[in-house]
Amino acid sequence: MAIKKAPTKKLIVNTVSEAVGEDALDIVFYLQGKKDISEFTIAEDLDIEIHQIRNILYRLNNEHLVTYRRKKDREKGWYISYWTFNNPRVRELHLILKVKKLEKFQDRLDNEEKNKGNYFLCPNACVRMDFPTATEHDFRCPECGTILNQQDNTRTIEMLREKTDELISDIKKLKA
């Protein structure tokens, strides 16, 4: 059975930033290689308020990037959560995010291809509309009132095809 190598720092940064937000990176790197760290310890060591720490930890937990266990403090009667970073989840989540991104690009590509030559763009770059929407606005920009220009979306279609091909290739590599 092959042992999966630990995710690189770059992979962690990219995946956590996209899934949870950059504000979670300090906590992730603090927890990496540690086990069952109290949220109060994390807050104290990183000098971040406890409510911010909890918010970030819950967001990380929603993506299964951290695990936790709760224990009741005997003195105060409060529950304290002890957190651990879930290293193997980074690669799984990275793949999931790539697949979701691919689906969005494919949907947009399908839409662009179905409506080839039927997009209208404000010369001031306020809006871009499909034909029915442009018709509703009498081919005028609802923001600035300028007459809309028909857009040739061939380059957009080419870019979307390149991106989808790139994502398909990346996904195949990740699954291998």
PDB file of C-alpha atoms in Angstrom:
ATOM      1  CA  MET A   1       0.000   0.000   0.000  1.00  0.00           C
ATOM      2  CA  ALA A   2       1.444   3.366  -1.066  1.00  0.00           C
ATOM      3  CA  ILE A   3       1.895   5.989   1.610  1.00  0.00           C
ATOM      4  CA  LYS A   4       0.604   9.386   0.564  1.00  0.00           C
ATOM      5  CA  LYS A   5       3.141  12.116   1.142  1.00  0.00           C
ATOM      6  CA  ALA A   6       2.237  15.120   3.252  1.00  0.00           C
ATOM      7  CA  PRO A   7       0.836  18.104   1.360  1.00  0.00           C
ATOM      8  CA  THR A   8       3.297  20.844   0.458  1.00  0.00           C
ATOM      9  CA  LYS A   9       3.114  24.266   2.051  1.00  0.00           C
ATOM     10  CA  LYS A  10       2.016  25.722  -1.304  1.00  0.00           C
ATOM     11  CA  LEU A  11      -0.803  23.167  -1.588  1.00  0.00           C
ATOM     12  CA  ILE A  12      -1.954  23.927   1.959  1.00  0.00           C
ATOM     13  CA  VAL A  13      -1.856  27.689   1.333  1.00  0.00           C
ATOM     14  CA  ASN A  14      -3.794  27.425  -1.942  1.00  0.00           C
ATOM     15  CA  THR A  15      -6.387  24.954  -0.679  1.00  0.00           C
ATOM     16  CA  VAL A  16      -7.044  26.543   2.718  1.00  0.00           C
ATOM     17  CA  SER A  17      -7.136  30.060   1.238  1.00  0.00           C
ATOM     18  CA  GLU A  18      -9.665  29.032  -1.394  1.00  0.00           C
ATOM     19  CA  ALA A  19     -11.852  26.884   0.846  1.00  0.00           C
ATOM     20  CA  VAL A  20     -11.786  28.803   4.126  1.00  0.00           C
ATOM     21  CA  GLY A  21      -9.884  32.053   3.669  1.00  0.00           C
ATOM     22  CA  GLU A  22      -6.364  33.347   4.154  1.00  0.00           C
ATOM     23  CA  ASP A  23      -7.120  34.285   7.755  1.00  0.00           C
ATOM     24  CA  ALA A  24      -7.085  30.560   8.594  1.00  0.00           C
ATOM     25  CA  LEU A  25      -3.486  29.982   7.488  1.00  0.00           C
ATOM     26  CA  ASP A  26      -1.855  31.049  10.772  1.00  0.00           C
ATOM     27  CA  ILE A  27      -4.010  28.590  12.696  1.00  0.00           C
ATOM     28  CA  VAL A  28      -3.404  25.790  10.193  1.00  0.00           C
ATOM     29  CA  PHE A  29       0.360  26.203  10.327  1.00  0.00           C
ATOM     30  CA  TYR A  30       0.231  26.525  14.116  1.00  0.00           C
ATOM     31  CA  LEU A  31      -1.702  23.249  14.413  1.00  0.00           C
ATOM     32  CA  GLN A  32       0.369  21.357  11.864  1.00  0.00           C
ATOM     33  CA  GLY A  33       2.250  18.526  13.520  1.00  0.00           C
ATOM     34  CA  LYS A  34       0.453  19.043  16.840  1.00  0.00           C
ATOM     35  CA  LYS A  35      -2.427  17.165  18.354  1.00  0.00           C
ATOM     36  CA  ASP A  36      -5.331  18.168  20.597  1.00  0.00           C
ATOM     37  CA  ILE A  37      -4.457  21.829  21.137  1.00  0.00           C
ATOM     38  CA  SER A  38      -6.871  23.871  23.229  1.00  0.00           C
ATOM     39  CA  GLU A  39      -8.573  26.760  21.452  1.00  0.00           C
ATOM     40  CA  PHE A  40      -7.474  28.962  24.358  1.00  0.00           C
ATOM     41  CA  THR A  41      -3.847  27.953  23.821  1.00  0.00           C
ATOM     42  CA  ILE A  42      -4.162  28.727  20.112  1.00  0.00           C
ATOM     43  CA  ALA A  43      -5.691  32.138  20.878  1.00  0.00           C
ATOM     44  CA  GLU A  44      -3.002  32.955  23.429  1.00  0.00           C
ATOM     45  CA  ASP A  45      -0.047  31.771  21.330  1.00  0.00           C
ATOM     46  CA  LEU A  46      -1.257  33.511  18.163  1.00  0.00           C
ATOM     47  CA  ASP A  47      -2.481  36.596  20.041  1.00  0.00           C
ATOM     48  CA  ILE A  48      -5.911  36.435  18.404  1.00  0.00           C
ATOM     49  CA  GLU A  49      -9.203  36.868  20.253  1.00  0.00           C
ATOM     50  CA  ILE A  50     -10.937  33.611  21.179  1.00  0.00           C
ATOM     51  CA  HIS A  51     -14.110  34.385  19.213  1.00  0.00           C
ATOM     52  CA  GLN A  52     -12.027  34.891  16.039  1.00  0.00           C
ATOM     53  CA  ILE A  53     -10.164  31.643  16.702  1.00  0.00           C
ATOM     54  CA  ARG A  54     -13.424  29.753  17.145  1.00  0.00           C
ATOM     55  CA  ASN A  55     -14.920  31.273  13.999  1.00  0.00           C
ATOM     56  CA  ILE A  56     -11.916  30.175  11.928  1.00  0.00           C
ATOM     57  CA  LEU A  57     -11.762  26.739  13.565  1.00  0.00           C
ATOM     58  CA  TYR A  58     -15.459  26.160  12.831  1.00  0.00           C
ATOM     59  CA  ARG A  59     -14.913  27.169   9.191  1.00  0.00           C
ATOM     60  CA  LEU A  60     -11.960  24.767   9.008  1.00  0.00           C
ATOM     61  CA  ASN A  61     -14.097  22.075  10.633  1.00  0.00           C
ATOM     62  CA  ASN A  62     -16.865  22.606   8.054  1.00  0.00           C
ATOM     63  CA  GLU A  63     -14.329  21.605   5.394  1.00  0.00           C
ATOM     64  CA  HIS A  64     -13.040  18.744   7.599  1.00  0.00           C
ATOM     65  CA  LEU A  65      -9.576  20.314   7.715  1.00  0.00           C
ATOM     66  CA  VAL A  66      -9.509  20.045  11.498  1.00  0.00           C
ATOM     67  CA  THR A  67     -10.921  17.597  13.981  1.00  0.00           C
ATOM     68  CA  TYR A  68     -11.718  18.277  17.588  1.00  0.00           C
ATOM     69  CA  ARG A  69     -12.779  16.711  20.832  1.00  0.00           C
ATOM     70  CA  ARG A  70     -14.562  18.437  23.659  1.00  0.00           C
ATOM     71  CA  LYS A  71     -13.838  18.102  27.343  1.00  0.00           C
ATOM     72  CA  LYS A  72     -15.624  19.682  30.251  1.00  0.00           C
ATOM     73  CA  ASP A  73     -13.503  21.872  32.492  1.00  0.00           C
ATOM     74  CA  ARG A  74     -14.109  20.538  36.019  1.00  0.00           C
ATOM     75  CA  GLU A  75     -13.471  23.872  37.721  1.00  0.00           C
ATOM     76  CA  LYS A  76     -15.548  26.197  35.562  1.00  0.00           C
ATOM     77  CA  GLY A  77     -17.982  23.732  34.019  1.00  0.00           C
ATOM     78  CA  TRP A  78     -17.237  25.027  30.495  1.00  0.00           C
ATOM     79  CA  TYR A  79     -16.510  22.863  27.518  1.00  0.00           C
ATOM     80  CA  ILE A  80     -13.094  23.267  25.967  1.00  0.00           C
ATOM     81  CA  SER A  81     -12.371  22.037  22.474  1.00  0.00           C
ATOM     82  CA  TYR A  82      -9.023  20.485  21.570  1.00  0.00           C
ATOM     83  CA  TRP A  83      -8.117  20.781  17.886  1.00  0.00           C
ATOM     84  CA  THR A  84      -5.964  18.776  15.453  1.00  0.00           C
ATOM     85  CA  PHE A  85      -5.143  19.595  11.823  1.00  0.00           C
ATOM     86  CA  ASN A  86      -6.353  16.910   9.389  1.00  0.00           C
ATOM     87  CA  ASN A  87      -3.371  16.772   7.007  1.00  0.00           C
ATOM     88  CA  PRO A  88      -4.710  14.075   4.608  1.00  0.00           C
ATOM     89  CA  ARG A  89      -7.860  16.107   3.971  1.00  0.00           C
ATOM     90  CA  VAL A  90      -5.896  18.842   2.150  1.00  0.00           C
ATOM     91  CA  ARG A  91      -5.345  16.690  -0.962  1.00  0.00           C
ATOM     92  CA  GLU A  92      -8.968  15.473  -0.958  1.00  0.00           C
ATOM     93  CA  LEU A  93     -10.312  19.010  -0.622  1.00  0.00           C
ATOM     94  CA  HIS A  94      -7.928  20.269  -3.304  1.00  0.00           C
ATOM     95  CA  LEU A  95      -9.351  17.693  -5.712  1.00  0.00           C
ATOM     96  CA  ILE A  96     -12.941  18.563  -4.736  1.00  0.00           C
ATOM     97  CA  LEU A  97     -12.284  22.279  -5.329  1.00  0.00           C
ATOM     98  CA  LYS A  98     -10.747  21.528  -8.755  1.00  0.00           C
ATOM     99  CA  VAL A  99     -13.774  19.433  -9.746  1.00  0.00           C
ATOM    100  CA  LYS A 100     -16.190  22.189  -8.637  1.00  0.00           C
ATOM    101  CA  LYS A 101     -14.172  24.774 -10.547  1.00  0.00           C
ATOM    102  CA  LEU A 102     -14.213  22.519 -13.632  1.00  0.00           C
ATOM    103  CA  GLU A 103     -18.005  22.203 -13.422  1.00  0.00           C
ATOM    104  CA  LYS A 104     -18.365  25.995 -13.262  1.00  0.00           C
ATOM    105  CA  PHE A 105     -16.044  26.499 -16.237  1.00  0.00           C
ATOM    106  CA  GLN A 106     -17.862  23.818 -18.230  1.00  0.00           C
ATOM    107  CA  ASP A 107     -21.248  25.415 -17.478  1.00  0.00           C
ATOM    108  CA  ARG A 108     -19.955  28.812 -18.525  1.00  0.00           C
ATOM    109  CA  LEU A 109     -18.351  27.338 -21.658  1.00  0.00           C
ATOM    110  CA  ASP A 110     -21.639  25.651 -22.612  1.00  0.00           C
ATOM    111  CA  ASN A 111     -23.482  28.935 -22.082  1.00  0.00           C
ATOM    112  CA  GLU A 112     -20.946  30.931 -24.117  1.00  0.00           C
ATOM    113  CA  GLU A 113     -21.080  28.403 -26.975  1.00  0.00           C
ATOM    114  CA  LYS A 114     -24.898  28.326 -27.022  1.00  0.00           C
ATOM    115  CA  ASN A 115     -25.003  32.123 -27.184  1.00  0.00           C
ATOM    116  CA  LYS A 116     -22.067  32.701 -29.530  1.00  0.00           C
ATOM    117  CA  GLY A 117     -22.321  36.206 -30.984  1.00  0.00           C
ATOM    118  CA  ASN A 118     -25.317  37.031 -28.792  1.00  0.00           C
ATOM    119  CA  TYR A 119     -23.570  38.992 -26.058  1.00  0.00           C
ATOM    120  CA  PHE A 120     -23.566  42.747 -25.751  1.00  0.00           C
ATOM    121  CA  LEU A 121     -20.998  44.800 -23.903  1.00  0.00           C
ATOM    122  CA  CYS A 122     -21.046  48.365 -22.622  1.00  0.00           C
ATOM    123  CA  PRO A 123     -18.139  50.336 -24.156  1.00  0.00           C
ATOM    124  CA  ASN A 124     -17.409  51.617 -20.632  1.00  0.00           C
ATOM    125  CA  ALA A 125     -17.276  48.010 -19.360  1.00  0.00           C
ATOM    126  CA  CYS A 126     -20.219  48.550 -16.990  1.00  0.00           C
ATOM    127  CA  VAL A 127     -22.171  45.432 -18.031  1.00  0.00           C
ATOM    128  CA  ARG A 128     -22.202  42.419 -20.311  1.00  0.00           C
ATOM    129  CA  MET A 129     -25.602  41.050 -21.310  1.00  0.00           C
ATOM    130  CA  ASP A 130     -27.057  38.231 -23.330  1.00  0.00           C
ATOM    131  CA  PHE A 131     -29.453  39.056 -26.190  1.00  0.00           C
ATOM    132  CA  PRO A 132     -32.755  38.797 -24.251  1.00  0.00           C
ATOM    133  CA  THR A 133     -31.457  41.020 -21.429  1.00  0.00           C
ATOM    134  CA  ALA A 134     -30.015  43.543 -23.895  1.00  0.00           C
ATOM    135  CA  THR A 135     -33.396  43.625 -25.679  1.00  0.00           C
ATOM    136  CA  GLU A 136     -35.169  44.385 -22.377  1.00  0.00           C
ATOM    137  CA  HIS A 137     -32.855  47.389 -21.930  1.00  0.00           C
ATOM    138  CA  ASP A 138     -33.232  48.550 -25.566  1.00  0.00           C
ATOM    139  CA  PHE A 139     -29.516  47.777 -26.090  1.00  0.00           C
ATOM    140  CA  ARG A 140     -28.544  50.531 -23.659  1.00  0.00           C
ATOM    141  CA  CYS A 141     -26.371  50.143 -20.585  1.00  0.00           C
ATOM    142  CA  PRO A 142     -28.543  50.340 -17.458  1.00  0.00           C
ATOM    143  CA  GLU A 143     -25.584  51.868 -15.584  1.00  0.00           C
ATOM    144  CA  CYS A 144     -24.460  54.696 -17.879  1.00  0.00           C
ATOM    145  CA  GLY A 145     -27.016  54.766 -20.721  1.00  0.00           C
ATOM    146  CA  THR A 146     -24.462  54.142 -23.499  1.00  0.00           C
ATOM    147  CA  ILE A 147     -25.480  52.006 -26.487  1.00  0.00           C
ATOM    148  CA  LEU A 148     -24.227  48.436 -26.115  1.00  0.00           C
ATOM    149  CA  ASN A 149     -21.832  46.873 -28.618  1.00  0.00           C
ATOM    150  CA  GLN A 150     -22.194  43.318 -29.845  1.00  0.00           C
ATOM    151  CA  GLN A 151     -19.331  41.233 -28.489  1.00  0.00           C
ATOM    152  CA  ASP A 152     -17.478  38.529 -30.338  1.00  0.00           C
ATOM    153  CA  ASN A 153     -17.059  35.934 -27.568  1.00  0.00           C
ATOM    154  CA  THR A 154     -14.732  33.646 -29.573  1.00  0.00           C
ATOM    155  CA  ARG A 155     -11.717  34.527 -27.397  1.00  0.00           C
ATOM    156  CA  THR A 156     -13.771  33.940 -24.250  1.00  0.00           C
ATOM    157  CA  ILE A 157     -14.745  30.493 -25.549  1.00  0.00           C
ATOM    158  CA  GLU A 158     -11.110  29.680 -26.389  1.00  0.00           C
ATOM    159  CA  MET A 159      -9.968  30.788 -22.913  1.00  0.00           C
ATOM    160  CA  LEU A 160     -12.682  28.698 -21.242  1.00  0.00           C
ATOM    161  CA  ARG A 161     -11.720  25.641 -23.319  1.00  0.00           C
ATOM    162  CA  GLU A 162      -8.068  26.083 -22.319  1.00  0.00           C
ATOM    163  CA  LYS A 163      -9.035  26.400 -18.644  1.00  0.00           C
ATOM    164  CA  THR A 164     -11.300  23.329 -18.746  1.00  0.00           C
ATOM    165  CA  ASP A 165      -8.602  21.284 -20.510  1.00  0.00           C
ATOM    166  CA  GLU A 166      -6.064  22.440 -17.924  1.00  0.00           C
ATOM    167  CA  LEU A 167      -8.388  21.508 -15.044  1.00  0.00           C
ATOM    168  CA  ILE A 168      -9.167  18.096 -16.583  1.00  0.00           C
ATOM    169  CA  SER A 169      -5.427  17.435 -16.846  1.00  0.00           C
ATOM    170  CA  ASP A 170      -4.846  18.566 -13.238  1.00  0.00           C
ATOM    171  CA  ILE A 171      -7.685  16.371 -11.970  1.00  0.00           C
ATOM    172  CA  LYS A 172      -6.320  13.315 -13.805  1.00  0.00           C
ATOM    173  CA  LYS A 173      -2.886  13.917 -12.221  1.00  0.00           C
ATOM    174  CA  LEU A 174      -4.432  14.293  -8.769  1.00  0.00           C
ATOM    175  CA  LYS A 175      -6.397  11.066  -9.139  1.00  0.00           C
ATOM    176  CA  ALA A 176      -3.372   9.091 -10.368  1.00  0.00           C
TER     177      ALA A 176
END
